[in-house]
Amino acid sequence: MGTWHDTWGNSHISWDKLFSYSHRLFSLCSWYRVRLILRPRTFLREISGRIWRKVYMGRSLHAHTMFPIFLRLFFVVVFVQGMTVCRDDIGCASNDPPYVSTTRPVSIFPQSPEDINVKFLVLTVNNTEKYQVVSIRNISTFHESYFDGRRNSVFIVHGYTEKGSDPWLVELCQKILESHDVNCFCVDWSGGSSAIYFQAMNNVQIVGGEIAYFIRGMVVSKF
């Protein structure tokens, strides 16, 4: 099991390279320009697929004209799709349907798990004021915390632009702990929620995978 970028391998490319390929593809021939006007959906499927084939296979395309930079950015962000990447621990992420559709046209591939850096902040009846950070990839953090495997566990996940230590999450845990003896986890994914909206929207795939992996780890470890 490697990092997300290791898993991408040769498929992991820079935005600069995508811009280069996109403006070259738009200058290929008048036939493609006509298809864009007459049959836009067919054109976009063909041209986006061609981008990825050319990038992945390492073949070059010849450009004779420049395409405006802002339109290249729009083209790359909106229409370059078709990526699915999997890892043994957190499962798969994709920018294919249902993560892109006619009602959700912009789909940016999720950031790597290392960049999103999901953390689990636990509060219990023994530490209602100061959370403790635990990691299923470092079992000793559980033994050093007030986590108790005999208790039920509750997970609270923040939204866009927020973080797991924001007051409303901590206060919600504290309210729950007033009447329930549980392990209350504030899930922090601020490394991914602070991205532009269309990026953060797809980053939740990684967050869900990390939570599932965390819960499976707790079950298997039998704390």
mmCIF file of N, CA, C and O in Angstrom, residues 118-124 127 131-136 141-142 145-149 151-158 164-165 168-170 172-174 176-177 182-188 211 214-215 218 223:
data_model
loop_
_atom_site.group_PDB
_atom_site.id
_atom_site.type_symbol
_atom_site.label_atom_id
_atom_site.label_comp_id
_atom_site.label_asym_id
_atom_site.label_seq_id
_atom_site.Cartn_x
_atom_site.Cartn_y
_atom_site.Cartn_z
ATOM 1 N N VAL A 118 -7.321 13.464 7.350
ATOM 2 C CA VAL A 118 -8.453 13.309 8.263
ATOM 3 C C VAL A 118 -7.949 12.929 9.654
ATOM 4 O O VAL A 118 -7.140 12.024 9.822
ATOM 5 N N LYS A 119 -8.449 13.653 10.667
ATOM 6 C CA LYS A 119 -8.071 13.395 12.058
ATOM 7 C C LYS A 119 -9.328 13.139 12.884
ATOM 8 O O LYS A 119 -10.401 13.667 12.589
ATOM 9 N N PHE A 120 -9.177 12.351 13.943
ATOM 10 C CA PHE A 120 -10.295 12.007 14.817
ATOM 11 C C PHE A 120 -10.017 12.559 16.211
ATOM 12 O O PHE A 120 -9.087 12.122 16.892
ATOM 13 N N LEU A 121 -10.844 13.522 16.617
ATOM 14 C CA LEU A 121 -10.699 14.194 17.905
ATOM 15 C C LEU A 121 -11.759 13.634 18.846
ATOM 16 O O LEU A 121 -12.954 13.800 18.601
ATOM 17 N N VAL A 122 -11.335 12.958 19.917
ATOM 18 C CA VAL A 122 -12.290 12.263 20.769
ATOM 19 C C VAL A 122 -12.500 12.991 22.100
ATOM 20 O O VAL A 122 -11.550 13.457 22.734
ATOM 21 N N LEU A 123 -13.770 13.104 22.454
ATOM 22 C CA LEU A 123 -14.180 13.625 23.764
ATOM 23 C C LEU A 123 -14.975 12.542 24.476
ATOM 24 O O LEU A 123 -15.763 11.820 23.846
ATOM 25 N N THR A 124 -14.766 12.401 25.780
ATOM 26 C CA THR A 124 -15.513 11.431 26.583
ATOM 27 C C THR A 124 -15.940 12.120 27.880
ATOM 28 O O THR A 124 -15.609 13.294 28.117
ATOM 29 N N ASN A 127 -12.978 13.548 29.608
ATOM 30 C CA ASN A 127 -12.309 14.741 29.048
ATOM 31 C C ASN A 127 -13.290 15.525 28.191
ATOM 32 O O ASN A 127 -13.263 15.485 26.975
ATOM 33 N N TYR A 131 -10.164 17.819 23.802
ATOM 34 C CA TYR A 131 -10.208 16.608 22.981
ATOM 35 C C TYR A 131 -8.826 15.969 22.878
ATOM 36 O O TYR A 131 -7.794 16.617 23.086
ATOM 37 N N GLN A 132 -8.816 14.682 22.546
ATOM 38 C CA GLN A 132 -7.584 13.937 22.300
ATOM 39 C C GLN A 132 -7.618 13.409 20.874
ATOM 40 O O GLN A 132 -8.663 13.000 20.377
ATOM 41 N N VAL A 133 -6.483 13.419 20.202
ATOM 42 C CA VAL A 133 -6.396 12.960 18.817
ATOM 43 C C VAL A 133 -5.961 11.501 18.810
ATOM 44 O O VAL A 133 -4.941 11.142 19.415
ATOM 45 N N VAL A 134 -6.755 10.654 18.158
ATOM 46 C CA VAL A 134 -6.418 9.231 18.047
ATOM 47 C C VAL A 134 -6.328 8.848 16.576
ATOM 48 O O VAL A 134 -6.968 9.469 15.723
ATOM 49 N N SER A 135 -5.535 7.833 16.295
ATOM 50 C CA SER A 135 -5.351 7.369 14.917
ATOM 51 C C SER A 135 -5.386 5.852 14.885
ATOM 52 O O SER A 135 -4.699 5.193 15.676
ATOM 53 N N ILE A 136 -6.166 5.298 13.975
ATOM 54 C CA ILE A 136 -6.241 3.843 13.840
ATOM 55 C C ILE A 136 -4.943 3.289 13.266
ATOM 56 O O ILE A 136 -4.673 2.084 13.350
ATOM 57 N N THR A 141 -2.189 5.508 20.383
ATOM 58 C CA THR A 141 -2.927 6.731 20.691
ATOM 59 C C THR A 141 -4.253 6.418 21.386
ATOM 60 O O THR A 141 -4.731 7.220 22.187
ATOM 61 N N PHE A 142 -4.837 5.254 21.110
ATOM 62 C CA PHE A 142 -6.060 4.846 21.799
ATOM 63 C C PHE A 142 -5.768 4.514 23.258
ATOM 64 O O PHE A 142 -6.509 4.901 24.163
ATOM 65 N N SER A 145 -5.389 7.496 25.465
ATOM 66 C CA SER A 145 -6.547 8.393 25.541
ATOM 67 C C SER A 145 -7.587 7.829 26.507
ATOM 68 O O SER A 145 -7.425 6.753 27.079
ATOM 69 N N TYR A 146 -8.691 8.570 26.639
ATOM 70 C CA TYR A 146 -9.811 8.113 27.477
ATOM 71 C C TYR A 146 -10.826 7.296 26.676
ATOM 72 O O TYR A 146 -11.908 6.992 27.180
ATOM 73 N N PHE A 147 -10.501 6.961 25.460
ATOM 74 C CA PHE A 147 -11.382 6.125 24.649
ATOM 75 C C PHE A 147 -11.635 4.807 25.364
ATOM 76 O O PHE A 147 -10.726 4.197 25.934
ATOM 77 N N ASP A 148 -12.892 4.353 25.320
ATOM 78 C CA ASP A 148 -13.275 3.085 25.946
ATOM 79 C C ASP A 148 -14.097 2.288 24.936
ATOM 80 O O ASP A 148 -15.193 2.699 24.547
ATOM 81 N N GLY A 149 -13.568 1.139 24.523
ATOM 82 C CA GLY A 149 -14.234 0.321 23.525
ATOM 83 C C GLY A 149 -15.559 -0.264 23.974
ATOM 84 O O GLY A 149 -16.328 -0.754 23.149
ATOM 85 N N ARG A 151 -17.899 1.507 25.261
ATOM 86 C CA ARG A 151 -18.898 2.551 25.007
ATOM 87 C C ARG A 151 -19.314 2.544 23.540
ATOM 88 O O ARG A 151 -18.574 2.097 22.664
ATOM 89 N N ASN A 152 -20.489 3.080 23.288
ATOM 90 C CA ASN A 152 -20.877 3.382 21.912
ATOM 91 C C ASN A 152 -20.061 4.578 21.431
ATOM 92 O O ASN A 152 -19.524 5.351 22.250
ATOM 93 N N SER A 153 -19.970 4.731 20.136
ATOM 94 C CA SER A 153 -19.217 5.854 19.560
ATOM 95 C C SER A 153 -20.113 6.692 18.649
ATOM 96 O O SER A 153 -20.969 6.160 17.937
ATOM 97 N N VAL A 154 -19.898 7.996 18.701
ATOM 98 C CA VAL A 154 -20.651 8.953 17.893
ATOM 99 C C VAL A 154 -19.651 9.740 17.048
ATOM 100 O O VAL A 154 -18.582 10.122 17.537
ATOM 101 N N PHE A 155 -20.000 9.960 15.762
ATOM 102 C CA PHE A 155 -19.115 10.703 14.867
ATOM 103 C C PHE A 155 -19.830 11.949 14.358
ATOM 104 O O PHE A 155 -20.944 11.861 13.832
ATOM 105 N N ILE A 156 -19.190 13.106 14.515
ATOM 106 C CA ILE A 156 -19.724 14.372 14.026
ATOM 107 C C ILE A 156 -18.744 14.908 12.975
ATOM 108 O O ILE A 156 -17.544 15.049 13.248
ATOM 109 N N VAL A 157 -19.274 15.196 11.778
ATOM 110 C CA VAL A 157 -18.416 15.606 10.661
ATOM 111 C C VAL A 157 -18.808 17.020 10.230
ATOM 112 O O VAL A 157 -19.983 17.299 9.983
ATOM 113 N N HIS A 158 -17.830 17.906 10.151
ATOM 114 C CA HIS A 158 -18.091 19.291 9.760
ATOM 115 C C HIS A 158 -18.267 19.404 8.251
ATOM 116 O O HIS A 158 -18.155 18.415 7.511
ATOM 117 N N GLY A 164 -12.514 20.346 12.453
ATOM 118 C CA GLY A 164 -13.061 19.504 13.510
ATOM 119 C C GLY A 164 -13.038 20.114 14.890
ATOM 120 O O GLY A 164 -13.788 19.692 15.775
ATOM 121 N N SER A 165 -12.194 21.108 15.105
ATOM 122 C CA SER A 165 -12.106 21.743 16.424
ATOM 123 C C SER A 165 -12.987 22.980 16.545
ATOM 124 O O SER A 165 -12.928 23.692 17.558
ATOM 125 N N TRP A 168 -18.790 24.581 17.438
ATOM 126 C CA TRP A 168 -20.095 23.919 17.392
ATOM 127 C C TRP A 168 -19.971 22.401 17.482
ATOM 128 O O TRP A 168 -20.842 21.735 18.057
ATOM 129 N N LEU A 169 -18.888 21.826 16.935
ATOM 130 C CA LEU A 169 -18.696 20.383 17.034
ATOM 131 C C LEU A 169 -18.378 19.984 18.472
ATOM 132 O O LEU A 169 -18.944 19.015 19.003
ATOM 133 N N VAL A 170 -17.467 20.721 19.102
ATOM 134 C CA VAL A 170 -17.087 20.418 20.488
ATOM 135 C C VAL A 170 -18.292 20.580 21.409
ATOM 136 O O VAL A 170 -18.553 19.732 22.273
ATOM 137 N N LEU A 172 -21.449 20.362 20.630
ATOM 138 C CA LEU A 172 -22.416 19.286 20.371
ATOM 139 C C LEU A 172 -21.995 18.012 21.088
ATOM 140 O O LEU A 172 -22.828 17.326 21.699
ATOM 141 N N CYS A 173 -20.701 17.692 21.036
ATOM 142 C CA CYS A 173 -20.199 16.529 21.778
ATOM 143 C C CYS A 173 -20.462 16.691 23.272
ATOM 144 O O CYS A 173 -20.885 15.746 23.955
ATOM 145 N N GLN A 174 -20.202 17.870 23.781
ATOM 146 C CA GLN A 174 -20.394 18.116 25.213
ATOM 147 C C GLN A 174 -21.854 17.936 25.609
ATOM 148 O O GLN A 174 -22.150 17.371 26.671
ATOM 149 N N ILE A 176 -24.027 15.978 24.086
ATOM 150 C CA ILE A 176 -24.302 14.538 24.026
ATOM 151 C C ILE A 176 -23.776 13.846 25.276
ATOM 152 O O ILE A 176 -24.441 12.982 25.863
ATOM 153 N N LEU A 177 -22.581 14.256 25.719
ATOM 154 C CA LEU A 177 -21.950 13.613 26.879
ATOM 155 C C LEU A 177 -22.655 13.940 28.194
ATOM 156 O O LEU A 177 -22.468 13.242 29.193
ATOM 157 N N VAL A 182 -20.519 8.058 25.991
ATOM 158 C CA VAL A 182 -20.075 7.568 24.681
ATOM 159 C C VAL A 182 -18.675 8.112 24.371
ATOM 160 O O VAL A 182 -18.149 8.990 25.067
ATOM 161 N N ASN A 183 -18.084 7.560 23.329
ATOM 162 C CA ASN A 183 -16.897 8.173 22.727
ATOM 163 C C ASN A 183 -17.413 9.094 21.617
ATOM 164 O O ASN A 183 -18.013 8.627 20.648
ATOM 165 N N CYS A 184 -17.206 10.386 21.762
ATOM 166 C CA CYS A 184 -17.719 11.343 20.780
ATOM 167 C C CYS A 184 -16.557 11.853 19.928
ATOM 168 O O CYS A 184 -15.639 12.508 20.439
ATOM 169 N N PHE A 185 -16.597 11.521 18.648
ATOM 170 C CA PHE A 185 -15.510 11.891 17.735
ATOM 171 C C PHE A 185 -15.912 13.089 16.872
ATOM 172 O O PHE A 185 -16.956 13.062 16.213
ATOM 173 N N CYS A 186 -15.079 14.123 16.897
ATOM 174 C CA CYS A 186 -15.193 15.212 15.924
ATOM 175 C C CYS A 186 -14.234 14.888 14.787
ATOM 176 O O CYS A 186 -13.018 14.791 15.004
ATOM 177 N N VAL A 187 -14.761 14.667 13.611
ATOM 178 C CA VAL A 187 -13.929 14.288 12.465
ATOM 179 C C VAL A 187 -13.436 15.548 11.773
ATOM 180 O O VAL A 187 -14.229 16.364 11.298
ATOM 181 N N ASP A 188 -12.117 15.724 11.743
ATOM 182 C CA ASP A 188 -11.511 16.912 11.144
ATOM 183 C C ASP A 188 -10.952 16.579 9.758
ATOM 184 O O ASP A 188 -10.090 15.713 9.631
ATOM 185 N N ILE A 211 -13.299 7.371 7.468
ATOM 186 C CA ILE A 211 -14.178 7.043 8.602
ATOM 187 C C ILE A 211 -14.491 5.548 8.610
ATOM 188 O O ILE A 211 -14.462 4.891 9.662
ATOM 189 N N PHE A 214 -11.489 3.685 9.806
ATOM 190 C CA PHE A 214 -11.339 3.908 11.242
ATOM 191 C C PHE A 214 -12.264 2.983 12.040
ATOM 192 O O PHE A 214 -11.849 2.328 13.002
ATOM 193 N N ILE A 215 -13.518 2.907 11.610
ATOM 194 C CA ILE A 215 -14.497 2.069 12.319
ATOM 195 C C ILE A 215 -14.134 0.594 12.181
ATOM 196 O O ILE A 215 -14.200 -0.171 13.163
ATOM 197 N N MET A 218 -11.384 -0.209 14.556
ATOM 198 C CA MET A 218 -11.830 -0.327 15.952
ATOM 199 C C MET A 218 -12.463 -1.692 16.199
ATOM 200 O O MET A 218 -12.251 -2.312 17.242
ATOM 201 N N PHE A 223 -10.972 -3.103 20.997
ATOM 202 C CA PHE A 223 -10.502 -2.311 22.150
ATOM 203 C C PHE A 223 -11.309 -2.639 23.403
ATOM 204 O O PHE A 223 -12.504 -2.823 23.332
#
